[in-house]
Amino acid sequence: MRRTDPEGHGPVRYGPPLPDDGLPVLPEIAAVLAAAAGRAESEPVGGGTALLEAACGYWGRRGLPTEPEQAVAGPGAPALLLGLTFALGGDVLVPRPCAAWWTPYARLLGRPVFHVATPAECGGVPDPYALLETVRRVRDEGGDPRLLVLSVADDPTATVAPPEVLHETVEAATGEGLHLVSDETWRDTVHTPHDTVLVSPAEMLPEQVTVVTDLAGAHLPPGWPAAVARFPAHNAGNGLHARVLDVLTALGARVAGPVALAAGYALAEPEPVTARIGAAAGLHARVAAAAHAAAVGAGALSRPPQAGRHLYVDLGPLRAGLSSHGVGDAQDLEDYLAARLGMPAPGGHRFGDDLGALRVRLSTGALLAGTDEQRAECVGSPSPLELPHVRRALIHMRSVFDDLRDEARRREPPR
């Protein structure tokens, strides 16, 4: 992995952030934050009563009844995952690829991380047979696998795991005694919620699953860090809850007071919030579908995006065209596409994928970039893809992919 060592490439601080929604802050949420700007007192470690009750109501509306003593809030999901990784101990298992922020915290604690292949249907969830084989191999080599992190609505692949696939994986994991952390940051960004069945692992085996949700997924701007975690409701869950609180206390990891009020308002899901979440999901569904069509039309491979504000593209079929531009691995591809597209294009190696594979995550929020007025217009437009700044961005993306397709064809050996 020496190729990712140079400054600006490999270090954690250069890793990709969560995909932005590219939209202005919802005025009602901004008003709550502004009204709390004079609040001087600190939010308690783990979250105050109002925030935790709002989180419990949020989960209850999704079929996960929760009491406040099962919940914890922190300044972003990374702090919560760090606490969980420390509290659970042992080695960590994650799917390949996985969210870029999952593995640095285990490595920070000196915990080995093992990537497991995903099934053909989706990302975010390990293939159950590959998971069992990985657990066996790790134990044979003296390891101690204890924690599996997964996501039903996934970053980076933008897929939603079918319930039957998820069930097999959850059964395999719990049969091996693994504790599951379900990252549900993107569950409220499903593109077609009436046609997509999304089930939380905590609904299947509630005693062995902790749910983590970063509110930057659907509820708050990414610059206002807040996340919530839901622990199992039994003695083991109580102990885990207490150990995570100890870690958050040691780190001083508190949600900022004004942000906590905005988070509580958003989690209560009043009409302005639910309307914005629905409109944003629909907007990004249309932009993601157009970007997917541009990539696949040029010969690249990509699962159709089902959630989130991104898509994951494999440009391996266009390797011949890319090689003429000096692109030989995912880091080269990241550098090349970021320059050509004028937007971040983190390579698959950022997400635990093979460095040699030409895979990249593209964010749809970058295709909405413009003035505040232009971005606001995207939310309410019946034809957002026809707005001039969005149309220009999509045309440019299509031309970049088409150029690579044409270059690859020119370099194909004669038959």
mmCIF file of C-alpha atoms in Angstrom:
data_model
loop_
_atom_site.group_PDB
_atom_site.id
_atom_site.type_symbol
_atom_site.label_atom_id
_atom_site.label_comp_id
_atom_site.label_asym_id
_atom_site.label_seq_id
_atom_site.Cartn_x
_atom_site.Cartn_y
_atom_site.Cartn_z
ATOM 1 C CA MET A 1 0.000 0.000 0.000
ATOM 2 C CA ARG A 2 3.036 2.306 -0.300
ATOM 3 C CA ARG A 3 1.309 4.008 -3.251
ATOM 4 C CA THR A 4 -1.111 5.731 -0.865
ATOM 5 C CA ASP A 5 1.581 7.030 1.488
ATOM 6 C CA PRO A 6 2.493 10.390 -0.140
ATOM 7 C CA GLU A 7 1.212 13.573 1.471
ATOM 8 C CA GLY A 8 -2.332 14.269 0.328
ATOM 9 C CA HIS A 9 -3.097 10.665 -0.555
ATOM 10 C CA GLY A 10 -2.926 8.185 2.286
ATOM 11 C CA PRO A 11 -3.248 10.066 5.593
ATOM 12 C CA VAL A 12 -6.583 9.812 7.389
ATOM 13 C CA ARG A 13 -6.983 13.582 7.405
ATOM 14 C CA TYR A 14 -7.319 13.494 3.604
ATOM 15 C CA GLY A 15 -10.082 10.892 3.654
ATOM 16 C CA PRO A 16 -13.415 11.672 1.980
ATOM 17 C CA PRO A 17 -16.181 13.234 4.081
ATOM 18 C CA LEU A 18 -19.805 12.126 3.998
ATOM 19 C CA PRO A 19 -21.456 13.147 0.724
ATOM 20 C CA ASP A 20 -22.985 16.612 1.125
ATOM 21 C CA ASP A 21 -26.583 17.247 0.020
ATOM 22 C CA GLY A 22 -25.597 20.400 -1.857
ATOM 23 C CA LEU A 23 -28.650 22.240 -0.513
ATOM 24 C CA PRO A 24 -29.122 25.307 1.706
ATOM 25 C CA VAL A 25 -29.818 24.749 5.399
ATOM 26 C CA LEU A 26 -33.518 24.292 6.105
ATOM 27 C CA PRO A 27 -34.712 27.703 7.425
ATOM 28 C CA GLU A 28 -36.702 26.208 10.306
ATOM 29 C CA ILE A 29 -33.640 24.300 11.580
ATOM 30 C CA ALA A 30 -31.458 27.384 11.155
ATOM 31 C CA ALA A 31 -33.972 29.344 13.230
ATOM 32 C CA VAL A 32 -33.783 26.799 16.072
ATOM 33 C CA LEU A 33 -29.996 26.995 16.091
ATOM 34 C CA ALA A 34 -30.012 30.788 15.954
ATOM 35 C CA ALA A 35 -32.461 30.998 18.843
ATOM 36 C CA ALA A 36 -30.132 28.795 20.916
ATOM 37 C CA ALA A 37 -26.990 30.768 20.121
ATOM 38 C CA GLY A 38 -27.088 32.419 23.542
ATOM 39 C CA ARG A 39 -27.199 29.090 25.376
ATOM 40 C CA ALA A 40 -24.091 28.966 27.571
ATOM 41 C CA GLU A 41 -24.570 25.699 29.458
ATOM 42 C CA SER A 42 -22.990 22.506 28.165
ATOM 43 C CA GLU A 43 -24.952 19.518 26.928
ATOM 44 C CA PRO A 44 -24.314 16.510 29.217
ATOM 45 C CA VAL A 45 -21.993 13.790 27.963
ATOM 46 C CA GLY A 46 -24.170 11.313 26.112
ATOM 47 C CA GLY A 47 -26.891 13.882 25.459
ATOM 48 C CA GLY A 48 -29.534 15.669 27.493
ATOM 49 C CA THR A 49 -33.022 14.409 28.244
ATOM 50 C CA ALA A 50 -34.766 16.295 25.440
ATOM 51 C CA LEU A 51 -32.358 15.076 22.754
ATOM 52 C CA LEU A 52 -32.468 11.454 23.915
ATOM 53 C CA GLU A 53 -36.270 11.467 24.092
ATOM 54 C CA ALA A 54 -36.414 12.842 20.556
ATOM 55 C CA ALA A 55 -34.080 10.056 19.430
ATOM 56 C CA CYS A 56 -36.290 7.458 21.134
ATOM 57 C CA GLY A 57 -39.320 8.836 19.313
ATOM 58 C CA TYR A 58 -37.410 8.698 16.014
ATOM 59 C CA TRP A 59 -36.539 5.015 16.486
ATOM 60 C CA GLY A 60 -40.008 4.165 17.783
ATOM 61 C CA ARG A 61 -41.555 5.436 14.548
ATOM 62 C CA ARG A 62 -39.272 2.992 12.710
ATOM 63 C CA GLY A 63 -40.294 -0.101 14.626
ATOM 64 C CA LEU A 64 -37.527 0.065 17.254
ATOM 65 C CA PRO A 65 -39.087 0.904 20.643
ATOM 66 C CA THR A 66 -36.391 2.587 22.721
ATOM 67 C CA GLU A 67 -36.051 3.962 26.251
ATOM 68 C CA PRO A 68 -33.769 6.931 27.009
ATOM 69 C CA GLU A 69 -31.415 4.748 29.042
ATOM 70 C CA GLN A 70 -30.700 2.783 25.836
ATOM 71 C CA ALA A 71 -29.624 5.887 23.913
ATOM 72 C CA VAL A 72 -26.492 8.007 23.678
ATOM 73 C CA ALA A 73 -25.720 11.122 21.650
ATOM 74 C CA GLY A 74 -22.306 12.283 20.503
ATOM 75 C CA PRO A 75 -20.652 14.852 18.240
ATOM 76 C CA GLY A 76 -20.837 12.691 15.119
ATOM 77 C CA ALA A 77 -20.920 8.972 14.476
ATOM 78 C CA PRO A 78 -17.103 8.563 14.500
ATOM 79 C CA ALA A 79 -16.955 9.382 18.219
ATOM 80 C CA LEU A 80 -19.667 6.821 18.931
ATOM 81 C CA LEU A 81 -17.971 4.123 16.835
ATOM 82 C CA LEU A 82 -14.672 4.824 18.584
ATOM 83 C CA GLY A 83 -16.386 4.309 21.941
ATOM 84 C CA LEU A 84 -18.054 1.103 20.786
ATOM 85 C CA THR A 85 -14.847 -0.317 19.337
ATOM 86 C CA PHE A 86 -12.995 0.377 22.573
ATOM 87 C CA ALA A 87 -15.794 -0.996 24.737
ATOM 88 C CA LEU A 88 -16.264 -4.238 22.794
ATOM 89 C CA GLY A 89 -12.574 -5.060 22.332
ATOM 90 C CA GLY A 90 -11.243 -7.663 19.914
ATOM 91 C CA ASP A 91 -10.870 -7.562 16.139
ATOM 92 C CA VAL A 92 -13.231 -5.731 13.793
ATOM 93 C CA LEU A 93 -14.922 -7.056 10.640
ATOM 94 C CA VAL A 94 -16.292 -4.784 7.908
ATOM 95 C CA PRO A 95 -17.591 -5.322 4.372
ATOM 96 C CA ARG A 96 -15.440 -4.530 1.352
ATOM 97 C CA PRO A 97 -15.924 -1.731 0.402
ATOM 98 C CA CYS A 98 -17.141 0.148 3.481
ATOM 99 C CA ALA A 99 -17.593 3.714 4.675
ATOM 100 C CA ALA A 100 -14.229 5.465 4.811
ATOM 101 C CA TRP A 101 -14.627 6.467 8.464
ATOM 102 C CA TRP A 102 -15.211 2.972 9.870
ATOM 103 C CA THR A 103 -11.660 1.623 9.990
ATOM 104 C CA PRO A 104 -9.424 4.505 11.215
ATOM 105 C CA TYR A 105 -10.856 4.292 14.733
ATOM 106 C CA ALA A 106 -10.110 0.611 15.116
ATOM 107 C CA ARG A 107 -6.569 1.169 13.883
ATOM 108 C CA LEU A 108 -6.214 4.119 16.253
ATOM 109 C CA LEU A 109 -6.957 1.679 19.076
ATOM 110 C CA GLY A 110 -4.544 -0.905 17.662
ATOM 111 C CA ARG A 111 -7.359 -3.273 16.662
ATOM 112 C CA PRO A 112 -6.977 -5.382 13.497
ATOM 113 C CA VAL A 113 -9.600 -4.794 10.804
ATOM 114 C CA PHE A 114 -10.637 -7.520 8.353
ATOM 115 C CA HIS A 115 -12.563 -6.786 5.171
ATOM 116 C CA VAL A 116 -15.146 -9.310 3.954
ATOM 117 C CA ALA A 117 -16.503 -9.586 0.413
ATOM 118 C CA THR A 118 -20.117 -8.546 -0.196
ATOM 119 C CA PRO A 119 -22.763 -10.471 -2.157
ATOM 120 C CA ALA A 120 -23.598 -9.667 -5.767
ATOM 121 C CA GLU A 121 -26.919 -8.047 -4.826
ATOM 122 C CA CYS A 122 -25.596 -5.212 -2.681
ATOM 123 C CA GLY A 123 -22.811 -3.615 -0.702
ATOM 124 C CA GLY A 124 -22.751 -2.722 2.980
ATOM 125 C CA VAL A 125 -23.390 -6.266 4.226
ATOM 126 C CA PRO A 126 -20.841 -9.106 4.090
ATOM 127 C CA ASP A 127 -21.631 -12.282 2.209
ATOM 128 C CA PRO A 128 -22.581 -14.749 4.976
ATOM 129 C CA TYR A 129 -20.334 -17.557 3.711
ATOM 130 C CA ALA A 130 -17.384 -15.224 3.239
ATOM 131 C CA LEU A 131 -18.038 -13.910 6.760
ATOM 132 C CA LEU A 132 -17.966 -17.386 8.298
ATOM 133 C CA GLU A 133 -14.765 -18.239 6.437
ATOM 134 C CA THR A 134 -13.111 -14.991 7.536
ATOM 135 C CA VAL A 135 -14.064 -15.544 11.169
ATOM 136 C CA ARG A 136 -12.696 -19.103 11.027
ATOM 137 C CA ARG A 137 -9.433 -17.955 9.428
ATOM 138 C CA VAL A 138 -8.934 -15.106 11.892
ATOM 139 C CA ARG A 139 -9.483 -17.407 14.866
ATOM 140 C CA ASP A 140 -7.168 -20.052 13.403
ATOM 141 C CA GLU A 141 -4.474 -17.368 13.187
ATOM 142 C CA GLY A 142 -4.967 -16.398 16.843
ATOM 143 C CA GLY A 143 -7.289 -13.441 16.299
ATOM 144 C CA ASP A 144 -10.339 -12.504 18.327
ATOM 145 C CA PRO A 145 -13.166 -11.216 16.087
ATOM 146 C CA ARG A 146 -15.898 -9.579 18.164
ATOM 147 C CA LEU A 147 -17.427 -6.708 16.187
ATOM 148 C CA LEU A 148 -19.062 -6.531 12.759
ATOM 149 C CA VAL A 149 -19.953 -3.115 11.349
ATOM 150 C CA LEU A 150 -22.452 -3.060 8.481
ATOM 151 C CA SER A 151 -24.925 -0.743 6.767
ATOM 152 C CA VAL A 152 -28.204 -1.699 5.159
ATOM 153 C CA ALA A 153 -28.388 1.611 3.237
ATOM 154 C CA ASP A 154 -24.763 1.839 2.260
ATOM 155 C CA ASP A 155 -21.964 4.287 1.774
ATOM 156 C CA PRO A 156 -20.150 3.943 -0.606
ATOM 157 C CA THR A 157 -22.204 1.639 -2.859
ATOM 158 C CA ALA A 158 -25.568 3.452 -2.443
ATOM 159 C CA THR A 159 -27.370 0.086 -2.346
ATOM 160 C CA VAL A 160 -29.989 -1.246 0.084
ATOM 161 C CA ALA A 161 -29.470 -4.818 1.281
ATOM 162 C CA PRO A 162 -32.495 -7.083 0.647
ATOM 163 C CA PRO A 163 -33.985 -8.406 3.918
ATOM 164 C CA GLU A 164 -33.265 -12.040 3.027
ATOM 165 C CA VAL A 165 -29.579 -11.302 2.390
ATOM 166 C CA LEU A 166 -29.335 -9.273 5.586
ATOM 167 C CA HIS A 167 -31.013 -12.023 7.601
ATOM 168 C CA GLU A 168 -28.509 -14.649 6.482
ATOM 169 C CA THR A 169 -25.600 -12.374 7.358
ATOM 170 C CA VAL A 170 -27.034 -11.418 10.749
ATOM 171 C CA GLU A 171 -27.644 -15.073 11.622
ATOM 172 C CA ALA A 172 -24.110 -16.007 10.588
ATOM 173 C CA ALA A 173 -22.600 -13.153 12.603
ATOM 174 C CA THR A 174 -24.569 -13.752 15.779
ATOM 175 C CA GLY A 175 -23.997 -17.492 15.501
ATOM 176 C CA GLU A 176 -20.286 -16.708 15.777
ATOM 177 C CA GLY A 177 -20.851 -14.483 18.803
ATOM 178 C CA LEU A 178 -20.200 -11.176 17.031
ATOM 179 C CA HIS A 179 -21.775 -7.942 18.186
ATOM 180 C CA LEU A 180 -23.228 -5.930 15.290
ATOM 181 C CA VAL A 181 -23.072 -2.181 14.812
ATOM 182 C CA SER A 182 -25.633 -1.105 12.221
ATOM 183 C CA ASP A 183 -24.722 2.229 10.651
ATOM 184 C CA GLU A 184 -28.116 3.652 9.670
ATOM 185 C CA THR A 185 -26.943 7.108 8.662
ATOM 186 C CA TRP A 186 -28.533 6.792 5.211
ATOM 187 C CA ARG A 187 -31.775 4.945 6.012
ATOM 188 C CA ASP A 188 -33.889 8.096 5.538
ATOM 189 C CA THR A 189 -32.398 8.831 2.116
ATOM 190 C CA VAL A 190 -33.871 5.820 0.281
ATOM 191 C CA HIS A 191 -34.769 6.940 -3.232
ATOM 192 C CA THR A 192 -38.049 5.046 -3.605
ATOM 193 C CA PRO A 193 -39.234 4.287 -0.051
ATOM 194 C CA HIS A 194 -42.526 2.756 -1.192
ATOM 195 C CA ASP A 195 -40.723 0.265 -3.426
ATOM 196 C CA THR A 196 -37.696 -0.504 -1.231
ATOM 197 C CA VAL A 197 -37.900 -2.702 1.850
ATOM 198 C CA LEU A 198 -35.363 -1.543 4.432
ATOM 199 C CA VAL A 199 -35.095 -3.603 7.599
ATOM 200 C CA SER A 200 -32.735 -2.824 10.466
ATOM 201 C CA PRO A 201 -30.690 -5.709 11.894
ATOM 202 C CA ALA A 202 -31.940 -4.503 15.295
ATOM 203 C CA GLU A 203 -35.438 -5.588 14.250
ATOM 204 C CA MET A 204 -34.143 -9.117 13.565
ATOM 205 C CA LEU A 205 -31.939 -9.688 16.628
ATOM 206 C CA PRO A 206 -32.388 -6.727 18.987
ATOM 207 C CA GLU A 207 -30.199 -8.149 21.753
ATOM 208 C CA GLN A 208 -27.007 -8.209 19.665
ATOM 209 C CA VAL A 209 -27.231 -5.032 17.570
ATOM 210 C CA THR A 210 -26.291 -1.433 18.339
ATOM 211 C CA VAL A 211 -27.633 1.161 15.907
ATOM 212 C CA VAL A 212 -25.640 4.296 15.063
ATOM 213 C CA THR A 213 -27.108 7.187 13.069
ATOM 214 C CA ASP A 214 -25.185 10.274 12.040
ATOM 215 C CA LEU A 215 -27.674 13.105 11.562
ATOM 216 C CA ALA A 216 -25.602 14.478 8.677
ATOM 217 C CA GLY A 217 -27.213 11.727 6.599
ATOM 218 C CA ALA A 218 -30.659 13.309 6.352
ATOM 219 C CA HIS A 219 -31.438 15.638 9.247
ATOM 220 C CA LEU A 220 -28.660 18.166 9.817
ATOM 221 C CA PRO A 221 -25.945 19.913 7.792
ATOM 222 C CA PRO A 222 -22.601 18.085 8.042
ATOM 223 C CA GLY A 223 -21.054 21.138 9.726
ATOM 224 C CA TRP A 224 -23.317 20.627 12.760
ATOM 225 C CA PRO A 225 -21.947 17.339 14.145
ATOM 226 C CA ALA A 226 -24.447 15.181 16.002
ATOM 227 C CA ALA A 227 -25.201 11.466 16.073
ATOM 228 C CA VAL A 228 -27.199 9.051 18.189
ATOM 229 C CA ALA A 229 -26.729 5.408 19.152
ATOM 230 C CA ARG A 230 -29.296 2.853 20.311
ATOM 231 C CA PHE A 231 -28.079 0.003 22.546
ATOM 232 C CA PRO A 232 -29.698 -3.388 23.196
ATOM 233 C CA ALA A 233 -32.177 -3.433 26.088
ATOM 234 C CA HIS A 234 -30.616 -5.985 28.421
ATOM 235 C CA ASN A 235 -27.772 -6.279 30.915
ATOM 236 C CA ALA A 236 -25.050 -6.626 28.281
ATOM 237 C CA GLY A 237 -26.475 -3.609 26.488
ATOM 238 C CA ASN A 238 -26.501 -1.627 29.730
ATOM 239 C CA GLY A 239 -22.859 -2.453 30.328
ATOM 240 C CA LEU A 240 -21.907 -1.464 26.796
ATOM 241 C CA HIS A 241 -23.849 1.779 27.181
ATOM 242 C CA ALA A 242 -21.923 2.594 30.372
ATOM 243 C CA ARG A 243 -18.521 1.832 28.829
ATOM 244 C CA VAL A 244 -19.246 4.009 25.799
ATOM 245 C CA LEU A 245 -20.268 6.857 28.116
ATOM 246 C CA ASP A 246 -16.932 6.427 29.897
ATOM 247 C CA VAL A 247 -15.090 6.823 26.578
ATOM 248 C CA LEU A 248 -17.118 9.871 25.556
ATOM 249 C CA THR A 249 -16.459 11.420 28.971
ATOM 250 C CA ALA A 250 -12.721 10.811 28.672
ATOM 251 C CA LEU A 251 -12.733 12.423 25.230
ATOM 252 C CA GLY A 252 -14.974 15.320 26.270
ATOM 253 C CA ALA A 253 -17.115 14.312 23.298
ATOM 254 C CA ARG A 254 -20.284 16.352 23.833
ATOM 255 C CA VAL A 255 -22.844 17.619 21.353
ATOM 256 C CA ALA A 256 -22.679 21.426 21.286
ATOM 257 C CA GLY A 257 -25.648 22.930 23.130
ATOM 258 C CA PRO A 258 -27.231 24.818 20.203
ATOM 259 C CA VAL A 259 -26.634 21.857 17.879
ATOM 260 C CA ALA A 260 -28.337 19.546 20.404
ATOM 261 C CA LEU A 261 -31.485 21.690 20.258
ATOM 262 C CA ALA A 262 -31.426 21.658 16.453
ATOM 263 C CA ALA A 263 -30.874 17.885 16.494
ATOM 264 C CA GLY A 264 -33.789 17.349 18.880
ATOM 265 C CA TYR A 265 -36.033 19.454 16.654
ATOM 266 C CA ALA A 266 -34.961 17.518 13.546
ATOM 267 C CA LEU A 267 -35.393 14.101 15.195
ATOM 268 C CA ALA A 268 -38.924 15.030 16.262
ATOM 269 C CA GLU A 269 -39.588 15.255 12.503
ATOM 270 C CA PRO A 270 -42.032 18.143 12.231
ATOM 271 C CA GLU A 271 -43.559 18.728 8.815
ATOM 272 C CA PRO A 272 -40.837 21.099 7.477
ATOM 273 C CA VAL A 273 -38.166 18.499 8.271
ATOM 274 C CA THR A 274 -40.006 15.528 6.770
ATOM 275 C CA ALA A 275 -40.876 17.566 3.684
ATOM 276 C CA ARG A 276 -37.230 18.553 3.153
ATOM 277 C CA ILE A 277 -35.983 14.990 3.714
ATOM 278 C CA GLY A 278 -38.467 13.642 1.190
ATOM 279 C CA ALA A 279 -37.733 16.361 -1.356
ATOM 280 C CA ALA A 280 -33.966 15.939 -0.979
ATOM 281 C CA ALA A 281 -34.195 12.164 -1.370
ATOM 282 C CA GLY A 282 -36.282 12.554 -4.527
ATOM 283 C CA LEU A 283 -33.914 15.165 -5.935
ATOM 284 C CA HIS A 284 -30.809 13.085 -5.344
ATOM 285 C CA ALA A 285 -32.548 9.993 -6.715
ATOM 286 C CA ARG A 286 -33.035 11.764 -10.044
ATOM 287 C CA VAL A 287 -29.527 13.168 -10.156
ATOM 288 C CA ALA A 288 -28.003 9.817 -9.160
ATOM 289 C CA ALA A 289 -30.008 8.020 -11.842
ATOM 290 C CA ALA A 290 -28.755 10.473 -14.479
ATOM 291 C CA ALA A 291 -25.147 10.122 -13.305
ATOM 292 C CA HIS A 292 -25.517 6.331 -13.250
ATOM 293 C CA ALA A 293 -26.860 6.349 -16.804
ATOM 294 C CA ALA A 294 -23.911 8.472 -17.945
ATOM 295 C CA ALA A 295 -21.387 6.060 -16.408
ATOM 296 C CA VAL A 296 -23.066 2.832 -17.526
ATOM 297 C CA GLY A 297 -23.772 4.254 -20.985
ATOM 298 C CA ALA A 298 -20.039 4.743 -21.438
ATOM 299 C CA GLY A 299 -19.318 1.121 -20.490
ATOM 300 C CA ALA A 300 -18.536 1.462 -16.787
ATOM 301 C CA LEU A 301 -20.101 -0.836 -14.193
ATOM 302 C CA SER A 302 -22.263 0.335 -11.308
ATOM 303 C CA ARG A 303 -25.120 -1.008 -9.245
ATOM 304 C CA PRO A 304 -28.175 1.257 -9.598
ATOM 305 C CA PRO A 305 -28.121 3.714 -6.649
ATOM 306 C CA GLN A 306 -30.970 3.160 -4.186
ATOM 307 C CA ALA A 307 -30.112 5.487 -1.308
ATOM 308 C CA GLY A 308 -27.874 8.340 -0.313
ATOM 309 C CA ARG A 309 -26.256 11.077 -2.346
ATOM 310 C CA HIS A 310 -23.656 9.104 -4.217
ATOM 311 C CA LEU A 311 -22.939 6.196 -6.525
ATOM 312 C CA TYR A 312 -20.050 3.748 -6.786
ATOM 313 C CA VAL A 313 -18.588 3.219 -10.240
ATOM 314 C CA ASP A 314 -16.171 0.597 -11.559
ATOM 315 C CA LEU A 315 -14.254 1.959 -14.546
ATOM 316 C CA GLY A 316 -12.312 -1.258 -15.084
ATOM 317 C CA PRO A 317 -13.888 -1.782 -18.542
ATOM 318 C CA LEU A 318 -12.414 1.599 -19.566
ATOM 319 C CA ARG A 319 -8.921 0.803 -18.302
ATOM 320 C CA ALA A 320 -7.404 1.014 -21.793
ATOM 321 C CA GLY A 321 -8.607 4.571 -22.228
ATOM 322 C CA LEU A 322 -7.579 5.564 -18.720
ATOM 323 C CA SER A 323 -4.101 4.099 -19.118
ATOM 324 C CA SER A 324 -3.418 6.597 -21.880
ATOM 325 C CA HIS A 325 -3.826 9.290 -19.214
ATOM 326 C CA GLY A 326 -1.449 7.581 -16.796
ATOM 327 C CA VAL A 327 -4.212 6.022 -14.687
ATOM 328 C CA GLY A 328 -3.169 2.646 -13.354
ATOM 329 C CA ASP A 329 -4.822 2.380 -9.946
ATOM 330 C CA ALA A 330 -7.540 3.890 -7.768
ATOM 331 C CA GLN A 331 -5.352 6.754 -6.548
ATOM 332 C CA ASP A 332 -4.500 7.731 -10.119
ATOM 333 C CA LEU A 333 -8.202 7.512 -10.962
ATOM 334 C CA GLU A 334 -9.094 9.738 -8.019
ATOM 335 C CA ASP A 335 -6.606 12.379 -9.117
ATOM 336 C CA TYR A 336 -7.611 12.200 -12.784
ATOM 337 C CA LEU A 337 -11.388 12.291 -12.337
ATOM 338 C CA ALA A 338 -11.279 14.978 -9.657
ATOM 339 C CA ALA A 339 -9.421 17.197 -12.125
ATOM 340 C CA ARG A 340 -11.583 16.307 -15.134
ATOM 341 C CA LEU A 341 -14.942 16.465 -13.372
ATOM 342 C CA GLY A 342 -14.104 19.395 -11.128
ATOM 343 C CA MET A 343 -15.501 17.585 -8.089
ATOM 344 C CA PRO A 344 -14.222 15.177 -5.416
ATOM 345 C CA ALA A 345 -13.912 11.628 -6.739
ATOM 346 C CA PRO A 346 -12.416 9.478 -3.954
ATOM 347 C CA GLY A 347 -11.004 6.198 -5.183
ATOM 348 C CA GLY A 348 -12.183 2.835 -3.949
ATOM 349 C CA HIS A 349 -9.019 2.373 -1.866
ATOM 350 C CA ARG A 350 -10.420 5.020 0.491
ATOM 351 C CA PHE A 351 -13.223 2.564 1.273
ATOM 352 C CA GLY A 352 -11.097 -0.545 1.766
ATOM 353 C CA ASP A 353 -11.348 -1.683 -1.853
ATOM 354 C CA ASP A 354 -8.362 -2.961 -3.823
ATOM 355 C CA LEU A 355 -5.936 -0.230 -4.848
ATOM 356 C CA GLY A 356 -5.553 -1.839 -8.269
ATOM 357 C CA ALA A 357 -9.287 -1.757 -9.002
ATOM 358 C CA LEU A 358 -10.478 1.332 -10.882
ATOM 359 C CA ARG A 359 -13.422 2.167 -8.642
ATOM 360 C CA VAL A 360 -14.600 5.551 -7.450
ATOM 361 C CA ARG A 361 -17.394 7.115 -5.400
ATOM 362 C CA LEU A 362 -19.129 10.087 -7.016
ATOM 363 C CA SER A 363 -21.346 12.426 -4.994
ATOM 364 C CA THR A 364 -24.532 13.864 -6.447
ATOM 365 C CA GLY A 365 -24.428 16.956 -4.222
ATOM 366 C CA ALA A 366 -21.479 18.260 -6.225
ATOM 367 C CA LEU A 367 -23.668 18.249 -9.350
ATOM 368 C CA LEU A 368 -26.035 20.731 -7.678
ATOM 369 C CA ALA A 369 -23.281 23.224 -6.855
ATOM 370 C CA GLY A 370 -24.152 26.854 -7.536
ATOM 371 C CA THR A 371 -25.362 29.936 -5.731
ATOM 372 C CA ASP A 372 -27.659 29.665 -2.710
ATOM 373 C CA GLU A 373 -30.559 30.653 -4.952
ATOM 374 C CA GLN A 374 -29.713 27.983 -7.519
ATOM 375 C CA ARG A 375 -29.382 25.283 -4.891
ATOM 376 C CA ALA A 376 -32.665 26.291 -3.271
ATOM 377 C CA GLU A 377 -34.332 26.163 -6.681
ATOM 378 C CA CYS A 378 -33.287 22.508 -7.017
ATOM 379 C CA VAL A 379 -35.449 21.468 -4.062
ATOM 380 C CA GLY A 380 -38.734 22.813 -5.376
ATOM 381 C CA SER A 381 -38.231 22.352 -9.109
ATOM 382 C CA PRO A 382 -40.456 19.789 -10.873
ATOM 383 C CA SER A 383 -37.626 19.305 -13.408
ATOM 384 C CA PRO A 384 -34.361 19.751 -11.511
ATOM 385 C CA LEU A 385 -32.302 18.034 -14.214
ATOM 386 C CA GLU A 386 -33.328 20.774 -16.629
ATOM 387 C CA LEU A 387 -32.077 23.601 -14.450
ATOM 388 C CA PRO A 388 -29.162 25.188 -16.348
ATOM 389 C CA HIS A 389 -26.434 24.628 -13.747
ATOM 390 C CA VAL A 390 -27.475 21.013 -13.104
ATOM 391 C CA ARG A 391 -27.834 20.297 -16.803
ATOM 392 C CA ARG A 392 -24.356 21.682 -17.496
ATOM 393 C CA ALA A 393 -22.839 19.542 -14.747
ATOM 394 C CA LEU A 394 -24.482 16.359 -16.046
ATOM 395 C CA ILE A 395 -23.510 17.096 -19.644
ATOM 396 C CA HIS A 396 -19.923 17.607 -18.540
ATOM 397 C CA MET A 397 -19.914 14.331 -16.620
ATOM 398 C CA ARG A 398 -21.366 12.493 -19.600
ATOM 399 C CA SER A 399 -18.758 13.954 -21.936
ATOM 400 C CA VAL A 400 -15.910 12.875 -19.624
ATOM 401 C CA PHE A 401 -17.192 9.293 -19.523
ATOM 402 C CA ASP A 402 -17.895 9.246 -23.261
ATOM 403 C CA ASP A 403 -14.374 10.450 -23.995
ATOM 404 C CA LEU A 404 -12.980 7.590 -21.925
ATOM 405 C CA ARG A 405 -15.202 5.099 -23.749
ATOM 406 C CA ASP A 406 -14.050 6.383 -27.144
ATOM 407 C CA GLU A 407 -10.401 6.291 -26.069
ATOM 408 C CA ALA A 408 -10.798 2.717 -24.804
ATOM 409 C CA ARG A 409 -12.350 1.658 -28.111
ATOM 410 C CA ARG A 410 -9.525 3.218 -30.095
ATOM 411 C CA ARG A 411 -7.046 1.221 -28.076
ATOM 412 C CA GLU A 412 -8.806 -2.102 -28.434
ATOM 413 C CA PRO A 413 -6.689 -4.581 -30.459
ATOM 414 C CA PRO A 414 -8.075 -5.307 -33.944
ATOM 415 C CA ARG A 415 -10.089 -8.481 -34.265
#
